[in-house]
């Protein structure tokens, strides 16, 4: 019997589909409602709290370090103050309620109760079981959380683990490439797959002047041209970063195997397509300008 060989980029493609579903709650009115019910109302405080809560009542320095591309001064406006409003445990419970409501609204009850959802949850959890805790603070913190019983929440939980595992490794690759948090955002935007400068300003706290200064540094390195497009060298660096991230993130997908990854990607694309069709993300979020 011939065993299929895992493509080096298969894990990247699989995680992208899972992340499309994972990230829906960040843009969901359900999250604002549930966090508001425990007293957290500022949009940036909500964002910092729900992603950092698994680490406990950490300070601004920890959040800035682990999130990487947020301006520290913005983080410090809300952390650790948010923990005096709601405990990490309260935030995690509110996040779980918001995810449940969001997925029910975007996917519908039939999809949540389907055999495909249960299968996707099993495959994603199997993959996540091979993730490494070493030097991966956000993954490791979320891995300490219990696995939800309902399949759609278990699938979301596993998608979160795989997202944070890849993300922690990605930060190591960015640092090795000599890109600070804002430079990483600028180069990602230049690929056409990152957030626009407007959304970076709103959600990450960087000003247009700081964005332009980062672009100037990247031009000096030969990574951006005068029009803000990636040069050949810049495009090569971004791809090298993704390849290195793939290498650091290969364990869960090698554990699942090529056939399992292919099936999880197939299921993930179906659910991702459904949430996109349902309007899970705001218009104008991604792009170069």
Tab-separated table of C-alpha atoms in Angstrom:
chain	number	residue	atom	x	y	z
A	1	UNK	CA	0.000	0.000	0.000
A	2	UNK	CA	1.398	3.389	-0.995
A	3	UNK	CA	1.209	6.165	1.592
A	4	UNK	CA	0.559	9.650	0.231
A	5	UNK	CA	3.404	12.114	0.746
A	6	UNK	CA	2.548	15.287	2.637
A	7	UNK	CA	3.147	18.420	0.585
A	8	UNK	CA	5.352	20.902	2.515
A	9	UNK	CA	2.648	23.577	2.149
A	10	UNK	CA	-0.276	21.312	3.041
A	11	UNK	CA	-0.293	22.355	6.675
A	12	UNK	CA	-0.295	26.022	5.684
A	13	UNK	CA	-3.297	25.555	3.418
A	14	UNK	CA	-5.140	23.467	6.012
A	15	UNK	CA	-4.559	25.937	8.831
A	16	UNK	CA	-5.695	28.831	6.629
A	17	UNK	CA	-9.097	27.209	6.197
A	18	UNK	CA	-9.398	26.512	9.924
A	19	UNK	CA	-8.341	30.034	10.808
A	20	UNK	CA	-11.057	31.487	8.586
A	21	UNK	CA	-13.590	29.889	10.907
A	22	UNK	CA	-11.651	30.566	14.113
A	23	UNK	CA	-11.320	34.308	13.494
A	24	UNK	CA	-15.016	34.956	12.813
A	25	UNK	CA	-15.705	35.710	16.470
A	26	UNK	CA	-13.294	38.655	16.482
A	27	UNK	CA	-15.681	40.469	14.111
A	28	UNK	CA	-18.905	39.162	15.600
A	29	UNK	CA	-21.510	41.278	17.398
A	30	UNK	CA	-21.962	38.261	19.655
A	31	UNK	CA	-18.483	38.827	21.095
A	32	UNK	CA	-19.223	42.472	21.889
A	33	UNK	CA	-22.479	41.441	23.548
A	34	UNK	CA	-20.990	38.665	25.659
A	35	UNK	CA	-17.925	40.634	26.739
A	36	UNK	CA	-20.174	43.585	27.463
A	37	UNK	CA	-22.178	41.357	29.785
A	38	UNK	CA	-19.078	41.001	31.992
A	39	UNK	CA	-18.210	44.700	31.739
A	40	UNK	CA	-15.634	44.756	28.929
A	41	UNK	CA	-16.910	47.177	26.318
A	42	UNK	CA	-13.998	48.888	24.549
A	43	UNK	CA	-13.296	47.054	21.242
A	44	UNK	CA	-9.536	46.930	21.843
A	45	UNK	CA	-9.977	45.725	25.425
A	46	UNK	CA	-12.264	42.983	24.109
A	47	UNK	CA	-9.636	41.881	21.586
A	48	UNK	CA	-6.773	41.814	24.070
A	49	UNK	CA	-8.818	40.112	26.761
A	50	UNK	CA	-10.262	37.226	24.730
A	51	UNK	CA	-6.942	36.217	23.181
A	52	UNK	CA	-4.797	36.749	26.278
A	53	UNK	CA	-7.195	35.309	28.876
A	54	UNK	CA	-5.842	31.780	28.498
A	55	UNK	CA	-2.502	33.081	29.868
A	56	UNK	CA	-4.152	34.449	33.017
A	57	UNK	CA	-4.142	38.081	34.249
A	58	UNK	CA	-0.958	39.012	32.400
A	59	UNK	CA	0.413	42.517	31.973
A	60	UNK	CA	0.848	44.666	28.885
A	61	UNK	CA	4.396	43.479	28.291
A	62	UNK	CA	3.336	39.852	27.919
A	63	UNK	CA	0.507	40.759	25.552
A	64	UNK	CA	2.739	42.965	23.392
A	65	UNK	CA	5.382	40.242	23.247
A	66	UNK	CA	3.049	37.402	22.353
A	67	UNK	CA	0.807	39.376	19.968
A	68	UNK	CA	3.926	40.913	18.322
A	69	UNK	CA	2.394	43.433	15.914
A	70	UNK	CA	0.378	45.656	18.276
A	71	UNK	CA	1.729	49.014	19.443
A	72	UNK	CA	2.690	48.638	23.095
A	73	UNK	CA	1.150	51.958	24.087
A	74	UNK	CA	-2.236	50.785	22.794
A	75	UNK	CA	-1.946	47.520	24.701
A	76	UNK	CA	-1.001	49.374	27.885
A	77	UNK	CA	-4.162	51.485	27.667
A	78	UNK	CA	-6.233	48.359	28.330
A	79	UNK	CA	-3.974	45.759	29.948
A	80	UNK	CA	-3.785	44.924	32.830
A	81	UNK	CA	-6.739	47.237	33.617
A	82	UNK	CA	-9.177	44.910	31.864
A	83	UNK	CA	-8.575	42.221	34.511
A	84	UNK	CA	-9.992	44.527	37.183
A	85	UNK	CA	-13.233	44.564	35.172
A	86	UNK	CA	-13.484	40.854	34.371
A	87	UNK	CA	-11.340	37.897	35.384
A	88	UNK	CA	-9.695	35.732	32.708
A	89	UNK	CA	-12.121	32.953	33.661
A	90	UNK	CA	-15.112	35.226	33.062
A	91	UNK	CA	-13.645	36.347	29.749
A	92	UNK	CA	-13.037	32.780	28.586
A	93	UNK	CA	-16.610	31.804	29.454
A	94	UNK	CA	-17.966	34.848	27.608
A	95	UNK	CA	-15.768	34.051	24.613
A	96	UNK	CA	-17.110	30.487	24.509
A	97	UNK	CA	-20.688	31.764	24.541
A	98	UNK	CA	-19.887	34.212	21.748
A	99	UNK	CA	-18.250	31.537	19.602
A	100	UNK	CA	-21.245	29.257	20.065
A	101	UNK	CA	-23.690	32.000	19.055
A	102	UNK	CA	-21.539	33.116	16.133
A	103	UNK	CA	-21.158	29.644	14.639
A	104	UNK	CA	-24.844	28.871	15.071
A	105	UNK	CA	-25.728	32.088	13.250
A	106	UNK	CA	-23.182	31.724	10.442
A	107	UNK	CA	-23.372	27.970	9.811
A	108	UNK	CA	-26.847	26.983	10.987
A	109	UNK	CA	-27.977	24.173	13.248
A	110	UNK	CA	-27.875	21.508	10.551
A	111	UNK	CA	-24.180	22.057	9.846
A	112	UNK	CA	-23.316	22.109	13.541
A	113	UNK	CA	-25.071	18.769	14.099
A	114	UNK	CA	-23.662	17.155	10.948
A	115	UNK	CA	-21.405	14.128	10.742
A	116	UNK	CA	-18.945	16.309	8.820
A	117	UNK	CA	-18.583	18.693	11.747
A	118	UNK	CA	-17.934	15.805	14.106
A	119	UNK	CA	-15.378	14.386	11.667
A	120	UNK	CA	-13.652	17.750	11.304
A	121	UNK	CA	-13.428	18.087	15.075
A	122	UNK	CA	-11.864	14.623	15.433
A	123	UNK	CA	-9.287	15.290	12.712
A	124	UNK	CA	-8.367	18.745	13.973
A	125	UNK	CA	-8.006	17.533	17.557
A	126	UNK	CA	-5.844	14.630	16.387
A	127	UNK	CA	-3.553	17.059	14.578
A	128	UNK	CA	-3.429	19.437	17.539
A	129	UNK	CA	-2.389	16.556	19.764
A	130	UNK	CA	1.028	16.568	18.103
A	131	UNK	CA	1.715	20.280	18.612
A	132	UNK	CA	4.766	21.278	20.664
A	133	UNK	CA	4.603	23.525	23.727
A	134	UNK	CA	8.252	24.585	23.495
A	135	UNK	CA	8.636	28.367	22.994
A	136	UNK	CA	4.939	28.638	22.075
A	137	UNK	CA	3.252	30.654	24.847
A	138	UNK	CA	-0.111	31.337	23.211
A	139	UNK	CA	-0.515	27.773	21.976
A	140	UNK	CA	0.589	26.316	25.300
A	141	UNK	CA	-1.799	28.503	27.291
A	142	UNK	CA	-4.762	27.492	25.113
A	143	UNK	CA	-3.702	23.846	25.251
A	144	UNK	CA	-4.288	23.970	29.016
A	145	UNK	CA	-7.978	24.714	28.436
A	146	UNK	CA	-10.480	21.820	28.414
A	147	UNK	CA	-11.776	20.499	25.104
A	148	UNK	CA	-15.478	21.399	24.675
A	149	UNK	CA	-17.906	18.509	24.311
A	150	UNK	CA	-20.017	19.858	21.449
A	151	UNK	CA	-18.393	19.074	18.079
A	152	UNK	CA	-18.557	22.602	16.653
A	153	UNK	CA	-16.922	24.036	19.767
A	154	UNK	CA	-14.353	21.235	19.818
A	155	UNK	CA	-13.566	22.014	16.171
A	156	UNK	CA	-13.199	25.705	16.989
A	157	UNK	CA	-10.976	24.863	19.967
A	158	UNK	CA	-8.723	22.676	17.828
A	159	UNK	CA	-8.595	25.359	15.135
A	160	UNK	CA	-7.506	27.805	17.833
A	161	UNK	CA	-4.725	25.487	18.976
A	162	UNK	CA	-3.461	25.003	15.426
A	163	UNK	CA	-3.687	28.758	14.744
A	164	UNK	CA	-1.718	29.714	17.837
A	165	UNK	CA	0.843	26.949	17.276
A	166	UNK	CA	1.554	28.206	13.788
A	167	UNK	CA	1.409	31.811	14.963
A	168	UNK	CA	3.993	31.323	17.698
A	169	UNK	CA	6.330	29.721	15.167
A	170	UNK	CA	5.629	32.484	12.666
A	171	UNK	CA	6.847	35.095	15.131
A	172	UNK	CA	10.144	33.253	15.450
A	173	UNK	CA	10.479	33.314	11.650
A	174	UNK	CA	9.683	37.040	11.526
A	175	UNK	CA	12.292	37.788	14.164
A	176	UNK	CA	14.888	35.699	12.336
A	177	UNK	CA	14.107	37.697	9.182
A	178	UNK	CA	14.678	40.963	11.024
A	179	UNK	CA	11.115	42.271	10.731
A	180	UNK	CA	9.602	44.052	13.697
A	181	UNK	CA	5.859	43.922	14.307
A	182	UNK	CA	4.922	46.884	12.135
A	183	UNK	CA	7.338	45.923	9.344
A	184	UNK	CA	5.736	42.482	9.326
A	185	UNK	CA	2.326	44.119	8.855
A	186	UNK	CA	3.580	46.391	6.062
A	187	UNK	CA	5.168	43.547	4.114
A	188	UNK	CA	2.129	41.333	4.632
A	189	UNK	CA	-0.153	44.084	3.348
A	190	UNK	CA	2.089	44.413	0.304
A	191	UNK	CA	1.361	40.788	-0.577
A	192	UNK	CA	-2.332	41.723	-0.861
A	193	UNK	CA	-3.278	39.191	1.823
A	194	UNK	CA	-2.781	41.342	4.909
A	195	UNK	CA	-4.916	43.992	6.570
A	196	UNK	CA	-5.115	47.436	5.007
A	197	UNK	CA	-3.284	50.359	6.685
A	198	UNK	CA	-6.664	51.664	7.858
A	199	UNK	CA	-7.461	48.445	9.730
A	200	UNK	CA	-3.928	48.265	11.112
A	201	UNK	CA	-4.374	51.755	12.538
A	202	UNK	CA	-7.764	50.951	14.048
A	203	UNK	CA	-6.872	47.571	15.537
A	204	UNK	CA	-3.100	47.682	16.124
A	205	UNK	CA	-2.635	51.316	17.133
A	206	UNK	CA	-0.004	52.379	14.611
A	207	UNK	CA	-0.290	55.803	12.994
A	208	UNK	CA	0.051	56.523	9.281
A	209	UNK	CA	3.336	58.267	10.030
A	210	UNK	CA	4.658	55.158	11.761
A	211	UNK	CA	3.459	53.005	8.860
A	212	UNK	CA	5.258	55.259	6.370
A	213	UNK	CA	8.426	55.213	8.486
A	214	UNK	CA	8.381	51.408	8.533
A	215	UNK	CA	7.895	51.391	4.758
A	216	UNK	CA	10.917	53.696	4.470
A	217	UNK	CA	13.064	51.262	6.460
A	218	UNK	CA	11.921	48.437	4.211
A	219	UNK	CA	12.788	50.449	1.095
A	220	UNK	CA	16.281	51.013	2.501
A	221	UNK	CA	16.636	47.237	2.849
A	222	UNK	CA	15.509	46.753	-0.742
A	223	UNK	CA	12.315	44.935	0.291
A	224	UNK	CA	9.807	47.535	-0.961
A	225	UNK	CA	9.904	49.735	-4.046
A	226	UNK	CA	8.923	53.393	-4.296
A	227	UNK	CA	5.274	52.453	-4.860
A	228	UNK	CA	5.098	50.311	-1.738
A	229	UNK	CA	5.149	47.043	-3.670
A	230	UNK	CA	7.341	44.133	-2.690
A	231	UNK	CA	10.554	43.941	-4.658
A	232	UNK	CA	11.813	40.584	-5.874
A	233	UNK	CA	13.929	40.433	-2.728
A	234	UNK	CA	10.951	41.357	-0.561
A	235	UNK	CA	8.703	38.728	-2.127
A	236	UNK	CA	11.429	36.129	-1.674
A	237	UNK	CA	11.787	37.067	1.988
A	238	UNK	CA	8.050	36.770	2.628
A	239	UNK	CA	7.997	33.336	1.013
A	240	UNK	CA	11.041	32.253	2.999
A	241	UNK	CA	9.258	33.322	6.189
A	242	UNK	CA	6.251	31.183	5.231
A	243	UNK	CA	8.497	28.216	4.397
A	244	UNK	CA	10.262	28.503	7.742
A	245	UNK	CA	6.878	28.762	9.469
A	246	UNK	CA	5.790	25.617	7.603
A	247	UNK	CA	8.888	23.822	8.902
A	248	UNK	CA	8.274	24.884	12.490
A	249	UNK	CA	4.602	23.903	12.165
A	250	UNK	CA	4.967	20.556	10.413
A	251	UNK	CA	4.499	18.202	13.399
A	252	UNK	CA	0.676	18.288	13.703
A	253	UNK	CA	0.158	17.717	9.985
A	254	UNK	CA	2.757	14.993	9.702
A	255	UNK	CA	1.013	13.306	12.630
A	256	UNK	CA	-2.351	13.535	10.885
A	257	UNK	CA	-0.897	12.266	7.602
A	258	UNK	CA	-1.449	13.397	4.031
A	259	UNK	CA	-4.874	11.808	3.667
A	260	UNK	CA	-6.063	13.205	6.984
A	261	UNK	CA	-4.771	16.678	6.145
A	262	UNK	CA	-6.460	16.552	2.757
A	263	UNK	CA	-9.778	15.561	4.331
A	264	UNK	CA	-9.527	18.178	7.088
A	265	UNK	CA	-8.719	20.831	4.473
A	266	UNK	CA	-11.714	19.736	2.396
A	267	UNK	CA	-14.037	20.007	5.379
A	268	UNK	CA	-12.423	23.247	6.492
A	269	UNK	CA	-12.976	24.828	3.091
A	270	UNK	CA	-16.645	23.923	3.213
A	271	UNK	CA	-17.157	25.564	6.601
A	272	UNK	CA	-14.923	28.518	5.717
A	273	UNK	CA	-16.864	29.110	2.522
A	274	UNK	CA	-20.107	29.082	4.448
A	275	UNK	CA	-19.008	31.697	6.984
A	276	UNK	CA	-17.612	33.922	4.238
A	277	UNK	CA	-20.873	33.675	2.302
A	278	UNK	CA	-22.745	34.565	5.499
A	279	UNK	CA	-20.773	37.819	5.743
A	280	UNK	CA	-18.566	36.983	8.713
A	281	UNK	CA	-15.938	39.603	7.830
A	282	UNK	CA	-16.268	43.344	7.186
A	283	UNK	CA	-15.686	44.712	3.692
A	284	UNK	CA	-12.326	46.348	3.062
A	285	UNK	CA	-10.472	44.355	5.710
A	286	UNK	CA	-7.754	42.941	3.461
A	287	UNK	CA	-5.725	44.587	0.720
A	288	UNK	CA	-2.757	46.788	-0.062
A	289	UNK	CA	-4.378	50.188	0.403
